PDB file of C-alpha atoms in Angstrom:
ATOM      1  CA  MET E   2      -2.009 -53.700  35.442  1.00 49.00           C
ATOM      2  CA  SER E   3       2.157 -53.709  37.252  1.00 52.00           C
ATOM      3  CA  ALA E   4       2.456 -52.142  40.754  1.00 77.00           C
ATOM      4  CA  ALA E   5       4.232 -49.366  39.118  1.00 90.00           C
ATOM      5  CA  LEU E   6       1.411 -47.644  37.370  1.00 96.00           C
ATOM      6  CA  SER E   7       3.098 -46.497  33.562  1.00 97.00           C
ATOM      7  CA  VAL E   8       1.771 -42.623  32.994  1.00 98.00           C
ATOM      8  CA  ALA E   9       2.334 -40.677  29.454  1.00 98.00           C
ATOM      9  CA  VAL E  10       2.870 -37.300  29.333  1.00 98.00           C
ATOM     10  CA  VAL E  11       1.491 -35.355  26.231  1.00 98.00           C
ATOM     11  CA  GLY E  12       3.366 -32.067  25.398  1.00 98.00           C
ATOM     12  CA  ALA E  13       6.582 -31.452  25.630  1.00 97.00           C
ATOM     13  CA  GLY E  14       6.033 -28.025  26.860  1.00 95.00           C
ATOM     14  CA  ALA E  15       5.985 -25.936  30.219  1.00 94.00           C
ATOM     15  CA  MET E  16       3.243 -28.038  31.614  1.00 96.00           C
ATOM     16  CA  GLY E  17       4.219 -31.141  30.646  1.00 97.00           C
ATOM     17  CA  ALA E  18       7.339 -30.846  31.831  1.00 98.00           C
ATOM     18  CA  ASN E  19       5.586 -29.892  35.289  1.00 98.00           C
ATOM     19  CA  HIS E  20       3.456 -33.166  35.380  1.00 98.00           C
ATOM     20  CA  ALA E  21       6.526 -34.797  33.799  1.00 98.00           C
ATOM     21  CA  ARG E  22       9.178 -33.542  37.008  1.00 98.00           C
ATOM     22  CA  THR E  23       5.871 -34.303  39.610  1.00 98.00           C
ATOM     23  CA  LEU E  24       5.310 -37.994  38.098  1.00 98.00           C
ATOM     24  CA  ALA E  25       8.892 -38.561  38.175  1.00 97.00           C
ATOM     25  CA  GLY E  26       9.258 -38.274  41.317  1.00 96.00           C
ATOM     26  CA  MET E  27       5.903 -39.896  43.115  1.00 97.00           C
ATOM     27  CA  GLU E  28       5.826 -43.525  44.435  1.00 95.00           C
ATOM     28  CA  GLY E  29       4.098 -46.329  42.878  1.00 96.00           C
ATOM     29  CA  VAL E  30       4.035 -44.565  39.721  1.00 97.00           C
ATOM     30  CA  GLU E  31       6.901 -44.757  36.322  1.00 97.00           C
ATOM     31  CA  LEU E  32       7.333 -42.258  33.941  1.00 97.00           C
ATOM     32  CA  GLY E  33       6.729 -43.966  30.601  1.00 96.00           C
ATOM     33  CA  TYR E  34       6.213 -41.667  28.032  1.00 98.00           C
ATOM     34  CA  ILE E  35       7.023 -38.148  26.499  1.00 98.00           C
ATOM     35  CA  VAL E  36       4.804 -37.727  23.532  1.00 98.00           C
ATOM     36  CA  ASP E  37       5.035 -34.399  21.293  1.00 98.00           C
ATOM     37  CA  ALA E  38       5.146 -33.564  17.764  1.00 97.00           C
ATOM     38  CA  ASP E  39       8.031 -32.390  17.868  1.00 97.00           C
ATOM     39  CA  LEU E  40      10.216 -35.253  18.985  1.00 97.00           C
ATOM     40  CA  THR E  41      13.202 -33.338  19.550  1.00 97.00           C
ATOM     41  CA  ARG E  42      11.652 -31.550  22.290  1.00 97.00           C
ATOM     42  CA  ALA E  43       9.844 -34.723  23.592  1.00 98.00           C
ATOM     43  CA  LYS E  44      13.906 -36.644  23.720  1.00 98.00           C
ATOM     44  CA  THR E  45      15.257 -33.278  25.716  1.00 97.00           C
ATOM     45  CA  LEU E  46      12.439 -33.869  28.438  1.00 98.00           C
ATOM     46  CA  ALA E  47      12.417 -37.616  28.291  1.00 98.00           C
ATOM     47  CA  GLU E  48      15.808 -37.811  28.915  1.00 97.00           C
ATOM     48  CA  THR E  49      15.946 -36.042  31.788  1.00 96.00           C
ATOM     49  CA  TYR E  50      13.486 -38.417  33.515  1.00 96.00           C
ATOM     50  CA  GLY E  51      14.773 -41.638  31.779  1.00 96.00           C
ATOM     51  CA  ALA E  52      11.331 -41.989  29.981  1.00 98.00           C
ATOM     52  CA  GLN E  53      10.925 -42.782  26.497  1.00 98.00           C
ATOM     53  CA  ALA E  54      10.736 -40.324  23.337  1.00 98.00           C
ATOM     54  CA  LEU E  55       7.351 -40.054  21.179  1.00 98.00           C
ATOM     55  CA  GLY E  56       6.250 -38.421  18.555  1.00 98.00           C
ATOM     56  CA  SER E  57       2.418 -38.965  18.113  1.00 98.00           C
ATOM     57  CA  ILE E  58      -0.027 -40.785  21.012  1.00 98.00           C
ATOM     58  CA  GLY E  59      -0.464 -43.605  18.611  1.00 97.00           C
ATOM     59  CA  GLU E  60       2.621 -44.994  19.464  1.00 97.00           C
ATOM     60  CA  LEU E  61       1.492 -45.380  22.806  1.00 97.00           C
ATOM     61  CA  PRO E  62       1.444 -48.849  23.635  1.00 95.00           C
ATOM     62  CA  SER E  63      -1.126 -50.555  24.881  1.00 90.00           C
ATOM     63  CA  GLY E  64       0.212 -51.635  28.221  1.00 89.00           C
ATOM     64  CA  VAL E  65       0.137 -47.518  29.165  1.00 97.00           C
ATOM     65  CA  ASP E  66      -1.914 -47.070  32.609  1.00 97.00           C
ATOM     66  CA  GLY E  67      -2.348 -43.512  32.169  1.00 98.00           C
ATOM     67  CA  ALA E  68      -1.927 -40.277  30.245  1.00 98.00           C
ATOM     68  CA  VAL E  69      -1.864 -36.721  31.346  1.00 98.00           C
ATOM     69  CA  ILE E  70      -2.726 -34.419  28.197  1.00 98.00           C
ATOM     70  CA  ALA E  71      -1.052 -31.069  28.786  1.00 98.00           C
ATOM     71  CA  THR E  72      -0.702 -29.708  25.013  1.00 96.00           C
ATOM     72  CA  THR E  73      -2.690 -26.066  23.768  1.00 92.00           C
ATOM     73  CA  SER E  74      -6.263 -25.707  24.243  1.00 91.00           C
ATOM     74  CA  VAL E  75      -7.206 -26.554  20.679  1.00 92.00           C
ATOM     75  CA  THR E  76      -6.073 -30.123  21.217  1.00 96.00           C
ATOM     76  CA  HIS E  77      -7.674 -31.446  23.453  1.00 97.00           C
ATOM     77  CA  ALA E  78     -10.779 -32.812  22.283  1.00 97.00           C
ATOM     78  CA  VAL E  79      -8.663 -34.548  19.852  1.00 98.00           C
ATOM     79  CA  LEU E  80      -6.018 -36.351  21.249  1.00 98.00           C
ATOM     80  CA  GLY E  81      -8.883 -36.765  25.020  1.00 98.00           C
ATOM     81  CA  GLN E  82     -11.137 -38.612  22.025  1.00 98.00           C
ATOM     82  CA  ALA E  83      -8.617 -41.208  20.405  1.00 98.00           C
ATOM     83  CA  LEU E  84      -6.597 -42.399  24.022  1.00 98.00           C
ATOM     84  CA  LEU E  85      -9.963 -42.831  26.055  1.00 98.00           C
ATOM     85  CA  SER E  86     -11.790 -44.547  22.511  1.00 97.00           C
ATOM     86  CA  ARG E  87      -8.225 -47.076  23.697  1.00 97.00           C
ATOM     87  CA  GLY E  88      -9.450 -47.382  27.090  1.00 97.00           C
ATOM     88  CA  ILE E  89      -6.759 -44.910  28.638  1.00 97.00           C
ATOM     89  CA  PRO E  90      -7.217 -42.695  32.100  1.00 97.00           C
ATOM     90  CA  CYS E  91      -6.936 -39.286  31.162  1.00 98.00           C
ATOM     91  CA  LEU E  92      -5.981 -36.096  33.191  1.00 98.00           C
ATOM     92  CA  ILE E  93      -6.509 -33.051  30.280  1.00 98.00           C
ATOM     93  CA  GLU E  94      -5.069 -30.361  31.805  1.00 97.00           C
ATOM     94  CA  LYS E  95      -7.683 -27.292  31.897  1.00 95.00           C
ATOM     95  CA  PRO E  96      -9.718 -26.405  29.803  1.00 94.00           C
ATOM     96  CA  LEU E  97     -11.683 -29.309  28.744  1.00 96.00           C
ATOM     97  CA  ALA E  98     -11.650 -27.847  25.804  1.00 95.00           C
ATOM     98  CA  VAL E  99     -12.569 -24.996  24.055  1.00 91.00           C
ATOM     99  CA  THR E 100     -15.853 -24.842  22.506  1.00 94.00           C
ATOM    100  CA  ARG E 101     -19.397 -27.073  23.918  1.00 95.00           C
ATOM    101  CA  GLU E 102     -19.213 -29.015  21.084  1.00 97.00           C
ATOM    102  CA  GLU E 103     -15.971 -30.289  21.713  1.00 97.00           C
ATOM    103  CA  CYS E 104     -16.237 -30.720  25.888  1.00 97.00           C
ATOM    104  CA  VAL E 105     -19.922 -33.111  25.205  1.00 97.00           C
ATOM    105  CA  LEU E 106     -17.682 -35.304  22.979  1.00 97.00           C
ATOM    106  CA  LEU E 107     -14.723 -35.496  25.345  1.00 97.00           C
ATOM    107  CA  ILE E 108     -18.139 -36.371  28.156  1.00 97.00           C
ATOM    108  CA  GLU E 109     -19.412 -38.954  26.027  1.00 97.00           C
ATOM    109  CA  ALA E 110     -16.132 -40.333  25.178  1.00 97.00           C
ATOM    110  CA  ALA E 111     -15.419 -40.840  29.085  1.00 96.00           C
ATOM    111  CA  ASP E 112     -18.892 -42.171  29.722  1.00 96.00           C
ATOM    112  CA  LYS E 113     -18.724 -44.758  27.101  1.00 96.00           C
ATOM    113  CA  ALA E 114     -14.766 -45.620  27.966  1.00 96.00           C
ATOM    114  CA  GLY E 115     -15.352 -45.726  32.403  1.00 95.00           C
ATOM    115  CA  VAL E 116     -12.035 -45.293  32.878  1.00 96.00           C
ATOM    116  CA  PRO E 117     -11.256 -42.322  35.388  1.00 96.00           C
ATOM    117  CA  VAL E 118     -10.929 -39.126  33.442  1.00 97.00           C
ATOM    118  CA  ALA E 119     -10.283 -35.548  35.497  1.00 97.00           C
ATOM    119  CA  VAL E 120      -9.739 -31.937  34.069  1.00 97.00           C
ATOM    120  CA  GLY E 121      -6.465 -29.940  35.843  1.00 97.00           C
ATOM    121  CA  HIS E 122      -8.113 -27.519  38.163  1.00 97.00           C
ATOM    122  CA  VAL E 123      -5.255 -27.735  39.854  1.00 97.00           C
ATOM    123  CA  GLU E 124      -6.768 -24.838  42.538  1.00 97.00           C
ATOM    124  CA  ARG E 125      -9.205 -27.137  43.849  1.00 97.00           C
ATOM    125  CA  PHE E 126      -6.141 -29.362  45.463  1.00 97.00           C
ATOM    126  CA  ASN E 127      -4.169 -26.474  47.200  1.00 98.00           C
ATOM    127  CA  PRO E 128      -4.428 -26.506  50.509  1.00 98.00           C
ATOM    128  CA  ALA E 129      -5.381 -23.283  51.222  1.00 98.00           C
ATOM    129  CA  ILE E 130      -8.477 -24.084  49.164  1.00 97.00           C
ATOM    130  CA  ARG E 131      -9.110 -27.331  50.844  1.00 97.00           C
ATOM    131  CA  LYS E 132      -8.679 -25.683  54.275  1.00 97.00           C
ATOM    132  CA  ALA E 133     -11.417 -23.238  53.346  1.00 97.00           C
ATOM    133  CA  ALA E 134     -13.746 -25.466  51.506  1.00 96.00           C
ATOM    134  CA  GLU E 135     -13.718 -27.158  55.936  1.00 96.00           C
ATOM    135  CA  LEU E 136     -14.087 -24.176  57.424  1.00 96.00           C
ATOM    136  CA  LEU E 137     -17.297 -22.713  55.181  1.00 96.00           C
ATOM    137  CA  LYS E 138     -19.145 -25.930  55.316  1.00 92.00           C
ATOM    138  CA  ASP E 139     -22.687 -25.710  56.778  1.00 90.00           C
ATOM    139  CA  GLN E 140     -21.782 -21.737  56.256  1.00 94.00           C
ATOM    140  CA  THR E 141     -24.059 -19.058  54.482  1.00 96.00           C
ATOM    141  CA  ILE E 142     -21.724 -17.990  51.639  1.00 97.00           C
ATOM    142  CA  LEU E 143     -22.809 -13.957  51.365  1.00 97.00           C
ATOM    143  CA  MET E 144     -20.071 -12.459  49.085  1.00 97.00           C
ATOM    144  CA  MET E 145     -16.685 -13.456  47.230  1.00 98.00           C
ATOM    145  CA  GLU E 146     -14.196 -11.959  45.790  1.00 98.00           C
ATOM    146  CA  ALA E 147     -11.182 -13.146  43.948  1.00 98.00           C
ATOM    147  CA  ARG E 148      -7.906 -11.570  42.002  1.00 98.00           C
ATOM    148  CA  ARG E 149      -6.056 -13.465  40.018  1.00 97.00           C
ATOM    149  CA  LEU E 150      -3.295 -10.978  38.524  1.00 95.00           C
ATOM    150  CA  ASN E 151      -0.314 -12.040  36.245  1.00 91.00           C
ATOM    151  CA  PRO E 152       2.459 -10.178  34.348  1.00 87.00           C
ATOM    152  CA  GLY E 153       2.112 -10.284  30.447  1.00 74.00           C
ATOM    153  CA  SER E 154       3.491 -14.160  29.257  1.00 64.00           C
ATOM    154  CA  ALA E 155       4.626 -14.736  25.403  1.00 53.00           C
ATOM    155  CA  ARG E 156       4.108 -18.563  26.785  1.00 54.00           C
ATOM    156  CA  ILE E 157       0.988 -17.536  26.284  1.00 55.00           C
ATOM    157  CA  LEU E 158      -0.574 -16.609  22.397  1.00 56.00           C
ATOM    158  CA  ASP E 159      -3.637 -18.543  21.864  1.00 63.00           C
ATOM    159  CA  THR E 160      -6.191 -18.117  24.814  1.00 82.00           C
ATOM    160  CA  ASP E 161      -7.336 -15.376  26.795  1.00 92.00           C
ATOM    161  CA  VAL E 162      -7.002 -14.066  30.133  1.00 94.00           C
ATOM    162  CA  ILE E 163     -10.238 -15.478  31.086  1.00 95.00           C
ATOM    163  CA  ILE E 164      -9.855 -19.404  29.938  1.00 92.00           C
ATOM    164  CA  ASP E 165      -6.012 -18.380  30.421  1.00 90.00           C
ATOM    165  CA  LEU E 166      -6.401 -17.826  34.116  1.00 94.00           C
ATOM    166  CA  MET E 167     -10.058 -16.740  35.355  1.00 96.00           C
ATOM    167  CA  VAL E 168     -11.006 -20.055  34.910  1.00 96.00           C
ATOM    168  CA  HIS E 169      -9.505 -21.467  38.256  1.00 96.00           C
ATOM    169  CA  ASP E 170     -11.746 -18.681  40.259  1.00 97.00           C
ATOM    170  CA  LEU E 171     -14.680 -19.491  38.230  1.00 97.00           C
ATOM    171  CA  ASP E 172     -13.931 -23.094  38.932  1.00 97.00           C
ATOM    172  CA  VAL E 173     -13.499 -22.462  42.637  1.00 97.00           C
ATOM    173  CA  ILE E 174     -16.137 -19.965  43.309  1.00 97.00           C
ATOM    174  CA  GLN E 175     -18.618 -21.823  41.799  1.00 96.00           C
ATOM    175  CA  PHE E 176     -17.680 -24.825  43.244  1.00 95.00           C
ATOM    176  CA  LEU E 177     -18.042 -23.320  47.201  1.00 96.00           C
ATOM    177  CA  ALA E 178     -21.487 -21.496  45.847  1.00 94.00           C
ATOM    178  CA  VAL E 179     -22.055 -25.196  45.288  1.00 92.00           C
ATOM    179  CA  ALA E 180     -24.351 -23.493  41.940  1.00 92.00           C
ATOM    180  CA  ASP E 181     -24.002 -22.253  38.433  1.00 94.00           C
ATOM    181  CA  PRO E 182     -24.257 -18.052  38.575  1.00 97.00           C
ATOM    182  CA  THR E 183     -27.773 -17.323  37.293  1.00 97.00           C
ATOM    183  CA  ALA E 184     -27.072 -13.582  35.829  1.00 97.00           C
ATOM    184  CA  LEU E 185     -23.161 -12.450  34.661  1.00 97.00           C
ATOM    185  CA  SER E 186     -21.807  -9.439  33.567  1.00 98.00           C
ATOM    186  CA  ALA E 187     -18.288  -8.389  32.621  1.00 98.00           C
ATOM    187  CA  HIS E 188     -15.912  -6.160  31.325  1.00 97.00           C
ATOM    188  CA  GLY E 189     -12.621  -6.163  29.839  1.00 96.00           C
ATOM    189  CA  ILE E 190      -9.146  -4.862  27.730  1.00 94.00           C
ATOM    190  CA  ALA E 191      -8.097  -5.818  24.643  1.00 92.00           C
ATOM    191  CA  ARG E 192      -4.542  -5.266  25.041  1.00 88.00           C
ATOM    192  CA  ASN E 193      -2.064  -7.587  22.513  1.00 85.00           C
ATOM    193  CA  LYS E 194      -4.522  -8.818  20.096  1.00 88.00           C
ATOM    194  CA  PRO E 195      -7.668  -7.384  19.292  1.00 89.00           C
ATOM    195  CA  GLY E 196     -10.828  -9.451  20.164  1.00 90.00           C
ATOM    196  CA  VAL E 197      -8.555 -11.269  23.144  1.00 92.00           C
ATOM    197  CA  ALA E 198      -8.842 -10.222  26.687  1.00 94.00           C
ATOM    198  CA  ASP E 199      -5.748  -9.539  28.847  1.00 94.00           C
ATOM    199  CA  HIS E 200      -7.402  -7.915  31.496  1.00 96.00           C
ATOM    200  CA  ALA E 201     -10.477  -8.777  32.616  1.00 97.00           C
ATOM    201  CA  SER E 202     -13.615  -8.688  35.174  1.00 98.00           C
ATOM    202  CA  ALA E 203     -16.754 -10.192  35.874  1.00 98.00           C
ATOM    203  CA  LEU E 204     -19.916  -9.895  38.667  1.00 98.00           C
ATOM    204  CA  LEU E 205     -21.754 -13.187  39.008  1.00 98.00           C
ATOM    205  CA  ASP E 206     -24.759 -13.567  40.463  1.00 98.00           C
ATOM    206  CA  PHE E 207     -26.238 -16.465  42.178  1.00 97.00           C
ATOM    207  CA  ASP E 208     -30.113 -16.514  42.375  1.00 96.00           C
ATOM    208  CA  GLY E 209     -29.379 -13.130  44.750  1.00 94.00           C
ATOM    209  CA  LYS E 210     -28.233 -14.874  47.671  1.00 95.00           C
ATOM    210  CA  VAL E 211     -24.277 -15.077  46.838  1.00 96.00           C
ATOM    211  CA  MET E 212     -22.432 -12.219  45.044  1.00 97.00           C
ATOM    212  CA  ALA E 213     -19.161 -12.605  43.307  1.00 98.00           C
ATOM    213  CA  THR E 214     -16.836 -10.520  41.616  1.00 98.00           C
ATOM    214  CA  VAL E 215     -13.691 -12.097  39.819  1.00 98.00           C
ATOM    215  CA  THR E 216     -10.474 -10.219  37.814  1.00 98.00           C
ATOM    216  CA  ALA E 217      -7.536 -11.830  35.971  1.00 97.00           C
ATOM    217  CA  SER E 218      -5.165 -10.276  34.791  1.00 96.00           C
ATOM    218  CA  ARG E 219      -1.762 -10.376  32.469  1.00 93.00           C
ATOM    219  CA  MET E 220      -0.761  -6.192  33.241  1.00 92.00           C
ATOM    220  CA  THR E 221      -0.014  -6.346  35.671  1.00 91.00           C
ATOM    221  CA  GLN E 222       4.048  -6.061  37.083  1.00 88.00           C
ATOM    222  CA  THR E 223       3.344  -8.543  40.132  1.00 91.00           C
ATOM    223  CA  ARG E 224       1.448 -12.499  40.535  1.00 94.00           C
ATOM    224  CA  ILE E 225      -1.552 -11.833  42.994  1.00 96.00           C
ATOM    225  CA  ARG E 226      -3.847 -15.179  43.653  1.00 97.00           C
ATOM    226  CA  GLU E 227      -6.475 -13.889  46.449  1.00 98.00           C
ATOM    227  CA  LEU E 228      -9.674 -14.931  47.621  1.00 98.00           C
ATOM    228  CA  LEU E 229     -12.173 -12.875  49.971  1.00 98.00           C
ATOM    229  CA  ILE E 230     -15.350 -15.000  50.832  1.00 98.00           C
ATOM    230  CA  GLN E 231     -17.759 -13.299  53.498  1.00 97.00           C
ATOM    231  CA  THR E 232     -19.775 -15.049  55.422  1.00 96.00           C
ATOM    232  CA  ALA E 233     -23.431 -14.812  57.502  1.00 94.00           C
ATOM    233  CA  SER E 234     -20.462 -15.452  60.595  1.00 92.00           C
ATOM    234  CA  GLY E 235     -17.284 -13.451  59.369  1.00 94.00           C
ATOM    235  CA  LEU E 236     -14.849 -13.241  56.862  1.00 96.00           C
ATOM    236  CA  LEU E 237     -12.174 -15.893  55.255  1.00 97.00           C
ATOM    237  CA  ALA E 238      -9.205 -14.313  53.230  1.00 98.00           C
ATOM    238  CA  VAL E 239      -7.041 -16.936  51.272  1.00 98.00           C
ATOM    239  CA  ASN E 240      -3.796 -16.386  49.784  1.00 98.00           C
ATOM    240  CA  TYR E 241      -3.315 -19.222  46.898  1.00 97.00           C
ATOM    241  CA  LEU E 242       0.366 -18.387  46.696  1.00 97.00           C
ATOM    242  CA  THR E 243       1.423 -18.676  49.677  1.00 97.00           C
ATOM    243  CA  GLN E 244      -1.050 -21.443  50.620  1.00 98.00           C
ATOM    244  CA  GLU E 245      -2.149 -19.283  53.799  1.00 97.00           C
ATOM    245  CA  VAL E 246      -5.690 -18.862  55.014  1.00 98.00           C
ATOM    246  CA  ARG E 247      -6.956 -16.174  57.751  1.00 97.00           C
ATOM    247  CA  ALA E 248     -10.115 -16.287  59.027  1.00 96.00           C
ATOM    248  CA  SER E 249     -12.454 -14.584  61.345  1.00 94.00           C
ATOM    249  CA  ARG E 250     -12.724 -16.112  65.352  1.00 91.00           C
ATOM    250  CA  ALA E 251     -16.079 -17.262  64.808  1.00 90.00           C
ATOM    251  CA  LEU E 252     -15.039 -19.352  61.652  1.00 93.00           C
ATOM    252  CA  ILE E 253     -12.674 -21.025  63.294  1.00 90.00           C
ATOM    253  CA  ASP E 254     -13.927 -22.105  66.200  1.00 85.00           C
ATOM    254  CA  GLY E 255     -17.821 -21.594  66.287  1.00 78.00           C
ATOM    255  CA  SER E 256     -17.913 -19.107  69.238  1.00 74.00           C
ATOM    256  CA  ASP E 257     -20.360 -16.498  68.225  1.00 66.00           C
ATOM    257  CA  ALA E 258     -20.293 -13.466  65.177  1.00 58.00           C
ATOM    258  CA  ASN E 259     -19.200 -10.407  67.097  1.00 56.00           C
ATOM    259  CA  GLY E 260     -18.940  -7.747  64.716  1.00 51.00           C
ATOM    260  CA  SER E 261     -16.731  -5.256  66.619  1.00 47.00           C
ATOM    261  CA  ASP E 262     -14.149  -8.081  66.202  1.00 57.00           C
ATOM    262  CA  LEU E 263     -12.563  -7.487  62.648  1.00 69.00           C
ATOM    263  CA  ALA E 264      -9.383  -8.745  63.059  1.00 84.00           C
ATOM    264  CA  LEU E 265      -8.814 -12.031  60.804  1.00 93.00           C
ATOM    265  CA  GLU E 266      -6.354 -14.611  62.825  1.00 95.00           C
ATOM    266  CA  PRO E 267      -4.352 -16.728  60.971  1.00 96.00           C
ATOM    267  CA  VAL E 268      -5.673 -20.836  60.478  1.00 96.00           C
ATOM    268  CA  MET E 269      -2.801 -23.625  60.312  1.00 96.00           C
ATOM    269  CA  VAL E 270      -2.271 -25.395  56.790  1.00 96.00           C
ATOM    270  CA  VAL E 271      -0.850 -28.265  56.199  1.00 96.00           C
ATOM    271  CA  GLN E 272       1.923 -26.252  53.242  1.00 95.00           C
ATOM    272  CA  GLY E 273       1.684 -28.931  50.218  1.00 95.00           C
ATOM    273  CA  GLN E 274       2.247 -29.120  45.893  1.00 96.00           C
ATOM    274  CA  SER E 275      -1.027 -28.827  44.715  1.00 97.00           C
ATOM    275  CA  LEU E 276       0.137 -30.660  41.392  1.00 98.00           C
ATOM    276  CA  ALA E 277       1.304 -33.344  43.155  1.00 98.00           C
ATOM    277  CA  THR E 278      -1.131 -34.206  45.111  1.00 97.00           C
ATOM    278  CA  GLU E 279      -3.867 -33.765  42.128  1.00 97.00           C
ATOM    279  CA  LEU E 280      -2.076 -36.359  40.369  1.00 98.00           C
ATOM    280  CA  ALA E 281      -2.016 -38.793  43.421  1.00 97.00           C
ATOM    281  CA  VAL E 282      -6.060 -38.984  43.418  1.00 97.00           C
ATOM    282  CA  PHE E 283      -5.858 -39.215  39.857  1.00 97.00           C
ATOM    283  CA  CYS E 284      -3.556 -41.961  39.659  1.00 97.00           C
ATOM    284  CA  ALA E 285      -4.925 -43.566  43.189  1.00 96.00           C
ATOM    285  CA  ALA E 286      -8.277 -43.781  41.012  1.00 96.00           C
ATOM    286  CA  ILE E 287      -6.780 -45.434  38.359  1.00 96.00           C
ATOM    287  CA  ARG E 288      -5.527 -48.440  40.528  1.00 94.00           C
ATOM    288  CA  LYS E 289      -8.399 -48.459  42.094  1.00 92.00           C
ATOM    289  CA  GLY E 290     -10.621 -48.431  38.646  1.00 88.00           C
ATOM    290  CA  ARG E 291     -12.942 -45.809  40.361  1.00 85.00           C
ATOM    291  CA  ALA E 292     -13.797 -42.868  37.304  1.00 81.00           C
ATOM    292  CA  GLU E 293     -15.969 -40.794  39.814  1.00 80.00           C
ATOM    293  CA  ALA E 294     -13.188 -40.706  42.381  1.00 81.00           C
ATOM    294  CA  ALA E 295     -10.353 -38.839  39.384  1.00 85.00           C
ATOM    295  CA  GLY E 296     -10.545 -35.435  40.473  1.00 91.00           C
ATOM    296  CA  VAL E 297     -12.318 -32.819  38.819  1.00 95.00           C
ATOM    297  CA  THR E 298     -14.586 -34.090  36.431  1.00 95.00           C
ATOM    298  CA  PRO E 299     -15.395 -32.845  32.880  1.00 96.00           C
ATOM    299  CA  ARG E 300     -19.385 -31.975  33.920  1.00 95.00           C
ATOM    300  CA  GLU E 301     -17.748 -29.971  36.550  1.00 95.00           C
ATOM    301  CA  ALA E 302     -15.153 -28.251  34.236  1.00 96.00           C
ATOM    302  CA  LEU E 303     -18.222 -27.930  31.994  1.00 96.00           C
ATOM    303  CA  ARG E 304     -19.625 -25.850  34.562  1.00 94.00           C
ATOM    304  CA  SER E 305     -17.133 -23.032  35.025  1.00 95.00           C
ATOM    305  CA  LEU E 306     -16.670 -23.175  31.223  1.00 97.00           C
ATOM    306  CA  ARG E 307     -20.016 -22.013  30.167  1.00 97.00           C
ATOM    307  CA  SER E 308     -19.047 -19.098  32.610  1.00 97.00           C
ATOM    308  CA  VAL E 309     -15.835 -18.671  31.181  1.00 97.00           C
ATOM    309  CA  TRP E 310     -18.286 -18.629  27.270  1.00 97.00           C
ATOM    310  CA  GLU E 311     -20.673 -16.072  28.472  1.00 98.00           C
ATOM    311  CA  ILE E 312     -17.910 -13.771  29.483  1.00 98.00           C
ATOM    312  CA  GLN E 313     -15.992 -14.069  26.395  1.00 96.00           C
ATOM    313  CA  ARG E 314     -19.708 -13.560  24.564  1.00 97.00           C
ATOM    314  CA  GLN E 315     -20.505 -10.121  26.210  1.00 97.00           C
ATOM    315  CA  LEU E 316     -16.571  -8.912  25.848  1.00 97.00           C
ATOM    316  CA  ALA E 317     -17.496  -9.820  22.126  1.00 95.00           C
ATOM    317  CA  GLU E 318     -20.133  -8.271  21.489  1.00 94.00           C
ATOM    318  CA  THR E 319     -18.610  -5.334  23.857  1.00 92.00           C
ATOM    319  CA  TRP E 320     -15.591  -4.521  21.227  1.00 91.00           C
ATOM    320  CA  ALA E 321     -18.076  -5.408  18.039  1.00 80.00           C
TER     321      ALA E 321
END
């Protein structure tokens, strides 16, 4: 492996462009290739960063050190399996795949390849979530409430709001709860296309010990990304967009909880680019050859997708 990692970005759309821009600015990484079935689009993005444009992953040379799959969700399984069969480490944008069967095939391919494979649940690398996880260590979580609201977007046409947006919060909540929900109920609205939710809410029960509510929408006029976490010691509030964390004094310094003190105090958070951190972790795993250190694993991604599919199933039954 060369001193500079040669990484390819598969998909020259909006998310692929984000990955390309970030990789091009990373020390010790060479953005070698942009791959897209639309070669004209691939060339436009490749020229921006001095990379080579290719029309298919079959044209990637054997010397490529890693690849980011940032194509439409329905293509993840086929592309991921093809790259992994060649032993190429992959960071697959969320969702891992769109069906349980495809996820299992990708997990099996990753196990067989034995190379680093990560899934792009970028909020795990948000400095505010990392600080929240640090403050919540050894705390008893009682309740979580997440809101992820967005204006409508013509860019996302092939997926519903659950797998497009809500999956981020389902992943974070299950990560912080260190468990999978034992019960789940959901409601939703399909505004633009029958059977495709544009607004959805879900209530998750973790064995009666932790409750979580999650709302995601593509019907609002502004962007909101918030997470509230109530513990036995106090309350913690996260703003994903501003990377701000506020918390009860007991969570900050371990002092005795005081029910009469309801004020939340700002917590020091070192600001950073979540995507850059995610890619840095992935690239470090490639250098070290450690598959388990690549980031959010395919098996972890499958856990949150199980909740996604259950929500989708319940909504489909409601609308049938």
